[in-house]
PDB file of C-alpha atoms in Angstrom:
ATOM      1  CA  UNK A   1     171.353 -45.144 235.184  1.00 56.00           C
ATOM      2  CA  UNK A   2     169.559 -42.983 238.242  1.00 80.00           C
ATOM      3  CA  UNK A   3     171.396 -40.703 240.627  1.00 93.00           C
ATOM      4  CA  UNK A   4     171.589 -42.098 243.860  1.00 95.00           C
ATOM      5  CA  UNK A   5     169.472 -40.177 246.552  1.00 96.00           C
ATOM      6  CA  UNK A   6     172.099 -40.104 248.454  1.00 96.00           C
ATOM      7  CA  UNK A   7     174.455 -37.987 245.962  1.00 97.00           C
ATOM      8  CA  UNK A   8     171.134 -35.286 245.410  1.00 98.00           C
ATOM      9  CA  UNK A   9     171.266 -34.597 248.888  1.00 97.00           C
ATOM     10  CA  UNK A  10     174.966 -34.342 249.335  1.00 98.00           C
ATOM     11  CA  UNK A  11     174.894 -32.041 246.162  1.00 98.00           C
ATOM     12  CA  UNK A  12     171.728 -29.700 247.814  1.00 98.00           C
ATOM     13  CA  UNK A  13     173.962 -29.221 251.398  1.00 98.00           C
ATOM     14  CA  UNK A  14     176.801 -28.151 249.380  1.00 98.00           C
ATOM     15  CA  UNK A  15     174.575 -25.671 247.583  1.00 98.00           C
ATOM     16  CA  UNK A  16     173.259 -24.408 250.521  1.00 97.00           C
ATOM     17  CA  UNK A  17     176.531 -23.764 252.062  1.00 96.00           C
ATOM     18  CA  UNK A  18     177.721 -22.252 249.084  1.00 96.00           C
ATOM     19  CA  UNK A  19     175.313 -19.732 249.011  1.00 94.00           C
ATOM     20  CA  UNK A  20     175.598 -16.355 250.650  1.00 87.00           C
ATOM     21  CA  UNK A  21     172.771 -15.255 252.882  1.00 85.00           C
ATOM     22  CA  UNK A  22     170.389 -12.565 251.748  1.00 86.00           C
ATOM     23  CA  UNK A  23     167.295 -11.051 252.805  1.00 88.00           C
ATOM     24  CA  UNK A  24     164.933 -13.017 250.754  1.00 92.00           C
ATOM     25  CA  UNK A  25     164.436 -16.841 250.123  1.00 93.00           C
ATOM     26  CA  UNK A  26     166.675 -17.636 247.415  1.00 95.00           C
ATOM     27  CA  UNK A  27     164.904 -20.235 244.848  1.00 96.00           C
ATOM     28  CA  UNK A  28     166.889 -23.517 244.290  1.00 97.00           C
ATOM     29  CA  UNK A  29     167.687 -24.398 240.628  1.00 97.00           C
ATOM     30  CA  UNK A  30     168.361 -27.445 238.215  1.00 98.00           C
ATOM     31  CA  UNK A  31     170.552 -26.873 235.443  1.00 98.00           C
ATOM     32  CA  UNK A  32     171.294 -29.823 232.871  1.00 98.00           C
ATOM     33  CA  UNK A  33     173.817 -29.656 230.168  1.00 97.00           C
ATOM     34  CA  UNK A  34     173.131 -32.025 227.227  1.00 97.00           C
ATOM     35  CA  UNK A  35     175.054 -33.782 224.849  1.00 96.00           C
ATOM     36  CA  UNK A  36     175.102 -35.800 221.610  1.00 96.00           C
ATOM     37  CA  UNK A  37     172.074 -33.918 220.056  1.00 95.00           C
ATOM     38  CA  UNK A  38     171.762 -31.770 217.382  1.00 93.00           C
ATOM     39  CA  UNK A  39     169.243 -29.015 219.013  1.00 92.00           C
ATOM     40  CA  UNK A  40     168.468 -27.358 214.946  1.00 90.00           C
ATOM     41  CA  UNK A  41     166.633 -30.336 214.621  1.00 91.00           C
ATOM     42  CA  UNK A  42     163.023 -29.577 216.517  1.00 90.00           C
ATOM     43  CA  UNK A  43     162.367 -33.114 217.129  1.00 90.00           C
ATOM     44  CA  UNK A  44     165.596 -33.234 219.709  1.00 93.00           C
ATOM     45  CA  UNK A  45     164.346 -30.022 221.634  1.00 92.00           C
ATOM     46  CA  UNK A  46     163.156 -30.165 224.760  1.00 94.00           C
ATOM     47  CA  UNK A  47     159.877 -29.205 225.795  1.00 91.00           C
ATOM     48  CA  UNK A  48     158.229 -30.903 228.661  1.00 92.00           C
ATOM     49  CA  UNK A  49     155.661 -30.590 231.557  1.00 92.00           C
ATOM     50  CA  UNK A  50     156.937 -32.806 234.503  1.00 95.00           C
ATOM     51  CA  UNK A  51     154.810 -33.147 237.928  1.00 95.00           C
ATOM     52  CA  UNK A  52     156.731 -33.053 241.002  1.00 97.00           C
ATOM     53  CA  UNK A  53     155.769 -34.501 244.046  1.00 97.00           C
ATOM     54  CA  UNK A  54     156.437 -31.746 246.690  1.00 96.00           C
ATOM     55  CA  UNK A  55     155.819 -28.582 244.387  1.00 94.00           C
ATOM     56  CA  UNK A  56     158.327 -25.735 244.008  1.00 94.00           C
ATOM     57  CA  UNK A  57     157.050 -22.536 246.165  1.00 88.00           C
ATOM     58  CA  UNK A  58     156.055 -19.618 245.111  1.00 82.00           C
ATOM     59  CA  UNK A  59     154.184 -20.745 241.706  1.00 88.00           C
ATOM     60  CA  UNK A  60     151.717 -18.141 241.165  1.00 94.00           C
ATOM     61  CA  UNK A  61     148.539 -18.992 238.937  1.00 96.00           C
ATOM     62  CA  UNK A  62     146.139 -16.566 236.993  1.00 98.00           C
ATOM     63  CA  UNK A  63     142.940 -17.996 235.277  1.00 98.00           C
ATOM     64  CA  UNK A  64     141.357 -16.705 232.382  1.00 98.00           C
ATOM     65  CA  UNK A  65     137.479 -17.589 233.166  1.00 98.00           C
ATOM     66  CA  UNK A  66     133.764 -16.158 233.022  1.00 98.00           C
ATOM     67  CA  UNK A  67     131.002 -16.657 235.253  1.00 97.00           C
ATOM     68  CA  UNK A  68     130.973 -19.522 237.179  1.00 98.00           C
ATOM     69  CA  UNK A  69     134.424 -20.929 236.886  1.00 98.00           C
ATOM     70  CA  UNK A  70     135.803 -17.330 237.597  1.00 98.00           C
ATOM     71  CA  UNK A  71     133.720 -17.350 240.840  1.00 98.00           C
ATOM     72  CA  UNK A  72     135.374 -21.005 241.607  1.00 98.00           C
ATOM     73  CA  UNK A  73     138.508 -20.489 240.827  1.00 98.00           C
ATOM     74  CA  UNK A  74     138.645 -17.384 242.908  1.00 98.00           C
ATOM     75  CA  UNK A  75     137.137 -19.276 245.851  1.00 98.00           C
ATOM     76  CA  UNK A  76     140.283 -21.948 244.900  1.00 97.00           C
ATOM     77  CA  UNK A  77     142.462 -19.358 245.553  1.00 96.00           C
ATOM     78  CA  UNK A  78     143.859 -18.588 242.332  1.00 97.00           C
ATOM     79  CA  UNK A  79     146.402 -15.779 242.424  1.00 97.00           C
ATOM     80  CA  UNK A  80     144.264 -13.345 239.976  1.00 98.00           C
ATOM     81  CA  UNK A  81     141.582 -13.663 237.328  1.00 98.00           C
ATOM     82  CA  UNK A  82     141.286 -12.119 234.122  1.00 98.00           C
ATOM     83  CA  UNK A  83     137.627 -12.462 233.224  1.00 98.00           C
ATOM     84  CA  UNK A  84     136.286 -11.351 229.204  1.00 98.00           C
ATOM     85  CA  UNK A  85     135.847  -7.762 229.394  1.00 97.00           C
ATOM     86  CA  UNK A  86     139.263  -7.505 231.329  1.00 98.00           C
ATOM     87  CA  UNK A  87     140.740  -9.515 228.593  1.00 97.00           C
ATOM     88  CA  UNK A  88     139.044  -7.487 226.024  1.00 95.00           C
ATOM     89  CA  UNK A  89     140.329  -4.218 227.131  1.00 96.00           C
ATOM     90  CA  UNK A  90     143.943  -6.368 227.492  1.00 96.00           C
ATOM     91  CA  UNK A  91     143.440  -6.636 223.958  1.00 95.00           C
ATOM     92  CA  UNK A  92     143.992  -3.279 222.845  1.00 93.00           C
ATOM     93  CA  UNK A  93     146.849  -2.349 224.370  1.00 95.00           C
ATOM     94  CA  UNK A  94     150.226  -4.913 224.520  1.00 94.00           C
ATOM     95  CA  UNK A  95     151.553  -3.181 227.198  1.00 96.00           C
ATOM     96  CA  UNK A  96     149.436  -3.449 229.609  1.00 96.00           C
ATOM     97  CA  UNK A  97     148.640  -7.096 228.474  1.00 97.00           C
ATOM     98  CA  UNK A  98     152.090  -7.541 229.081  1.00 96.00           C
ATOM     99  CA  UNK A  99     152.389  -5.725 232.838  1.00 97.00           C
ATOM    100  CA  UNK A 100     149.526  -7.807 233.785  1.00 97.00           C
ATOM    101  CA  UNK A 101     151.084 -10.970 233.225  1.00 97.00           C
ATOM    102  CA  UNK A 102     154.687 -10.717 234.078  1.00 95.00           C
ATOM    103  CA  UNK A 103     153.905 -11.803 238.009  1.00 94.00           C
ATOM    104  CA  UNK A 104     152.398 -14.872 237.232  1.00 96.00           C
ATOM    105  CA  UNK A 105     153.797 -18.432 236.292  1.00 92.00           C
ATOM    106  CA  UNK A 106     150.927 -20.945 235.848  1.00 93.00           C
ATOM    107  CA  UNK A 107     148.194 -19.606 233.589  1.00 97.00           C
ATOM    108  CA  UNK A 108     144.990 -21.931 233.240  1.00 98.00           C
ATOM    109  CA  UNK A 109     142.172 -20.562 230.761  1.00 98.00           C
ATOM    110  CA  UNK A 110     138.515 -21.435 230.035  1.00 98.00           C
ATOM    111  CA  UNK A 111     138.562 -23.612 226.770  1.00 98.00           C
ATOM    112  CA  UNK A 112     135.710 -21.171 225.089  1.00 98.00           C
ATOM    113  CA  UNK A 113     137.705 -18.271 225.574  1.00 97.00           C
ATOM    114  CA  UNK A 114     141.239 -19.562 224.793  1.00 97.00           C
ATOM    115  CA  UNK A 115     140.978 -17.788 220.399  1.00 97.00           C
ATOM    116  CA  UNK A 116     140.689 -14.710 222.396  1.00 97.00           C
ATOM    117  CA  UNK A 117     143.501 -15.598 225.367  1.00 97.00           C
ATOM    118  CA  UNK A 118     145.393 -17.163 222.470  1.00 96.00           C
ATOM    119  CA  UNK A 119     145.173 -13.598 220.539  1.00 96.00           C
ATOM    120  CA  UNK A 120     145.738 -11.170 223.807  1.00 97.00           C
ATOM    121  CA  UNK A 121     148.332 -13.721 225.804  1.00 97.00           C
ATOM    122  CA  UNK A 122     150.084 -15.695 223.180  1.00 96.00           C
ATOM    123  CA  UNK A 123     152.375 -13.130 221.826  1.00 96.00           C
ATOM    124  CA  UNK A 124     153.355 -12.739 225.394  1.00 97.00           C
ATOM    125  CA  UNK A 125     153.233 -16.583 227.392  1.00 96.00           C
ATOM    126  CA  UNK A 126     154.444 -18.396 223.837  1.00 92.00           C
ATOM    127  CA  UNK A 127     157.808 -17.754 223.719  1.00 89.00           C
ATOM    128  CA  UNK A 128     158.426 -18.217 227.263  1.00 87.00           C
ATOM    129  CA  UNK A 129     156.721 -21.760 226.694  1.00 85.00           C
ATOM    130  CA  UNK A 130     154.053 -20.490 229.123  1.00 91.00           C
ATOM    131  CA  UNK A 131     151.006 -21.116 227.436  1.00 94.00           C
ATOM    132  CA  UNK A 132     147.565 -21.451 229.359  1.00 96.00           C
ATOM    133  CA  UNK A 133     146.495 -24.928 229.974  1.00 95.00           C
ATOM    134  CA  UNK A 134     142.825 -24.803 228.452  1.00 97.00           C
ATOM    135  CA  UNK A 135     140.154 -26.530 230.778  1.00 98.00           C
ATOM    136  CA  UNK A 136     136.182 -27.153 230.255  1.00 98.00           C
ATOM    137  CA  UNK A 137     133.777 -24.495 232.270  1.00 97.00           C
ATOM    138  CA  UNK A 138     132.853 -27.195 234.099  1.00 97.00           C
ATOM    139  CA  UNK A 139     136.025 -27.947 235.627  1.00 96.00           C
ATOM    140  CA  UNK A 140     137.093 -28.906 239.284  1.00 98.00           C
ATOM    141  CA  UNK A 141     138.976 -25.773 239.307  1.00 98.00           C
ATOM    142  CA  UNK A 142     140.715 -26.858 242.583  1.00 96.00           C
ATOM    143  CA  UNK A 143     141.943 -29.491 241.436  1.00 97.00           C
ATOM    144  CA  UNK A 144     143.487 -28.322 238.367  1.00 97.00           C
ATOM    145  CA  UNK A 145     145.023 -25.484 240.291  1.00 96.00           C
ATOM    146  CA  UNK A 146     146.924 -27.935 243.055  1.00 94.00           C
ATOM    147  CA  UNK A 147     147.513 -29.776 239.661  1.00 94.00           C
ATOM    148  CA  UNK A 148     149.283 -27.242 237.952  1.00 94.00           C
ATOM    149  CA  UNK A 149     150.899 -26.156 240.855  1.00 93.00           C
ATOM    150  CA  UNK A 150     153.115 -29.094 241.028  1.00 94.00           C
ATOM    151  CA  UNK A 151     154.176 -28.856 237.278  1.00 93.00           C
ATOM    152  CA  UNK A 152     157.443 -27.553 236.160  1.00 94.00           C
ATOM    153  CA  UNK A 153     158.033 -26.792 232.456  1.00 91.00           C
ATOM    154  CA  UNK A 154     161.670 -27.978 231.008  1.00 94.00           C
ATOM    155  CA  UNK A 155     162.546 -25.924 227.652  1.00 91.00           C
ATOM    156  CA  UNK A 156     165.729 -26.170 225.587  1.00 91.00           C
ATOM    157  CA  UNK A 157     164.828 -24.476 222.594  1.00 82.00           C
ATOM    158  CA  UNK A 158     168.038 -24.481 219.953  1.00 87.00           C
ATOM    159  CA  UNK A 159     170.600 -24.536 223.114  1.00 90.00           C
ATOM    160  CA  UNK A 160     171.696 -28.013 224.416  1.00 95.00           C
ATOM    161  CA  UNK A 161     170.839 -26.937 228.336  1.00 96.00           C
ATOM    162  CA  UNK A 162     167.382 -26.909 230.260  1.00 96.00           C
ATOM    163  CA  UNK A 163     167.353 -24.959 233.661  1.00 96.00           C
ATOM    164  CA  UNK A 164     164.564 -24.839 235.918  1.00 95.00           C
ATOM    165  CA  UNK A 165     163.334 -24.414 239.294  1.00 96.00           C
ATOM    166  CA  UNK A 166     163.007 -27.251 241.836  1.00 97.00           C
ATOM    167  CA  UNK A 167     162.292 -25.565 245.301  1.00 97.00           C
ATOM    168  CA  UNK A 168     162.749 -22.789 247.817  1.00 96.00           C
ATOM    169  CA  UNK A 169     165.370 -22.334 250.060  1.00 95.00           C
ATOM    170  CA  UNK A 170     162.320 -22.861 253.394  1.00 95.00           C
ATOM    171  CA  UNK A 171     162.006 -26.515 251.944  1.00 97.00           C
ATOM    172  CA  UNK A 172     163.886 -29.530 253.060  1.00 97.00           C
ATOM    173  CA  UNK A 173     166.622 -31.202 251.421  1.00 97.00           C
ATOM    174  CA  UNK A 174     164.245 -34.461 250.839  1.00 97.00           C
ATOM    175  CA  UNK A 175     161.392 -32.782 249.312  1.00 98.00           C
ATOM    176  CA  UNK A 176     163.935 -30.710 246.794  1.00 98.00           C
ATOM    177  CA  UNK A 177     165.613 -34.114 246.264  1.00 98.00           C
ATOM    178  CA  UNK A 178     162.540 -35.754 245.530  1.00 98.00           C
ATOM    179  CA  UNK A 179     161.670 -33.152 242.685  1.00 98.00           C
ATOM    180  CA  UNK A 180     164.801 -33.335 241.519  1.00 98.00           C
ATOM    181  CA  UNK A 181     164.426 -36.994 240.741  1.00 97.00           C
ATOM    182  CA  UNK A 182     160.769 -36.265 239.550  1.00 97.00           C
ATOM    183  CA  UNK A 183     162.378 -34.321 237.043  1.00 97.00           C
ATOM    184  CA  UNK A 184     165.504 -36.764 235.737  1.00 97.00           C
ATOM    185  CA  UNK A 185     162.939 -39.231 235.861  1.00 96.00           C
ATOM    186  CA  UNK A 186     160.747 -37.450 232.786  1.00 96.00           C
ATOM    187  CA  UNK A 187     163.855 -35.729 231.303  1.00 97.00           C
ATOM    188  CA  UNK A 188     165.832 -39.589 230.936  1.00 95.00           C
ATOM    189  CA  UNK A 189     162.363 -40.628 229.273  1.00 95.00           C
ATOM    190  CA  UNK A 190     162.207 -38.010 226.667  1.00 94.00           C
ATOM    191  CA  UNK A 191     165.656 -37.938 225.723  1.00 94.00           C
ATOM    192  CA  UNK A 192     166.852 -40.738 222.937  1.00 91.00           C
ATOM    193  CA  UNK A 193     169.734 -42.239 224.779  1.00 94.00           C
ATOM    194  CA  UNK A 194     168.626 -41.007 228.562  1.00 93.00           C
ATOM    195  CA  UNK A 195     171.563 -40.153 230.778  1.00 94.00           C
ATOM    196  CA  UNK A 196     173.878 -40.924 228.382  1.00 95.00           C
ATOM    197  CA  UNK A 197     172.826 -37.714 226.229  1.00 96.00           C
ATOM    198  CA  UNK A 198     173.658 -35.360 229.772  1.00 97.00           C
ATOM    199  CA  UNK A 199     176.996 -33.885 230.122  1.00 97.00           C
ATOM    200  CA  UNK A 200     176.821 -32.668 233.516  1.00 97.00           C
ATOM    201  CA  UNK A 201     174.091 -31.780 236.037  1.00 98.00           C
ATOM    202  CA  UNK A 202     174.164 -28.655 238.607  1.00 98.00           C
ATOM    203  CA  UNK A 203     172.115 -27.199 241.182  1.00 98.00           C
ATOM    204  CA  UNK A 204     172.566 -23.851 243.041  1.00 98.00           C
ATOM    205  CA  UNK A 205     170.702 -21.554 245.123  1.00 97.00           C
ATOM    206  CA  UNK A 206     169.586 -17.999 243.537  1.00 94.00           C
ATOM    207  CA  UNK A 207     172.598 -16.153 244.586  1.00 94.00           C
ATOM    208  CA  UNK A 208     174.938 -19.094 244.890  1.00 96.00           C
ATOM    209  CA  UNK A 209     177.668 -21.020 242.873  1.00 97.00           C
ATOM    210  CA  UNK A 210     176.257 -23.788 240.633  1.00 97.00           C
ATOM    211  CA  UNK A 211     177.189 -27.299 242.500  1.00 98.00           C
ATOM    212  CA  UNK A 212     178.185 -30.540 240.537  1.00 98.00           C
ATOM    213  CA  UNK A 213     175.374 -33.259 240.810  1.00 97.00           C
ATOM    214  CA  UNK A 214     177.233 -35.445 238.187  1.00 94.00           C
TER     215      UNK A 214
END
């Protein structure tokens, strides 16, 4: 069973008007509440990459590189790069590892450098299932950043509930709607008996009251 188009959009207009105004652009959010699995066992946990068609906004990217594919990736306007002697300094002192990564959500690293990124950022991007996606120096750093972009990362861990982000409040109802079904789409797939292990689905704005999809 899919969700009708039809009911997404309905379900995104009653978000919207549901949600206060503020002064920034609220972020629009998927929640879905699972059923029927026991989340001690690891194999029914959630943990998935899922590539949405319109993106989500506001994804920021830092790459771990050296040399050339720093110089690229910079030109491919990634958000900030951490290249080896930054790294190294990051190294000896967690806090300042940490402060320097906080503002970022997509990391990408250069495959020869990932024991090191892997020693400094892994502490850090691990439990927040943020791990850098290693890539050879070689590359077409462009692409993997308009790749990487569009990906958004569903984690249960031991709760039976995965909640992420599916647009901004600047984008329009269809391109929120079609992430939304991007991401049921992957979710149904992963999950032993698809919709029927979902108890309820709910999307809100930022600020706003979570809305009933189904």
């Amino acid at each position: 069973m899919s969700v009708p188009r039809e009911t997404i959009m309905e379900t995104i207009a009653k978000a919207r008007e549901a949600a206060p105004g503020r002064g920034f652009e609220q972020s629009v959010d998927l929640t879905i509440n699972l059923r029927d699995l026991d989340m001690r066992q690891p194999t029914n946990r959630i943990d998935l990459r899922v590539s949405v068609p319109n993106g989500v906004g506001g994804q920021k990217v830092l790459v771990f590189a050296s040399g050339d594919l720093a110089l690229r990736a910079r030109r491919a306007g990634a958000d900030s790069v951490i290249e080896p002697e930054e790294l190294n300094q990051l190294a000896s002192d967690k806090k300042a590892a940490k402060k320097r990564l906080k503002d970022y959500q997509i990391f990408v690293a250069e495959a020869p450098l990932m024991p090191t990124v892997g020693r400094v950022a892994g502490p850090i991007l691990g439990p927040k299932g943020k791990m850098p996606m290693p890539v050879p120096s070689q590359a077409p750093i462009d692409a993997v950043l308009e790749r990487e972009r569009r990906v958004v990362i569903l984690r249960s861990r031991e709760r039976p509930f995965v909640k992420c982000k599916v647009g901004k409040e600047s984008m329009s109802d269809e391109e929120i709607a079609g992430n939304i079904e991007a991401i049921l789409s992957g979710l149904m797939a992963s999950l032993k008996r698809g919709m029927n292990n979902v108890r309820s689905i709910h999307v809100k704005l930022t600020m706003g009251p979570a809305v009933r999809l189904i």
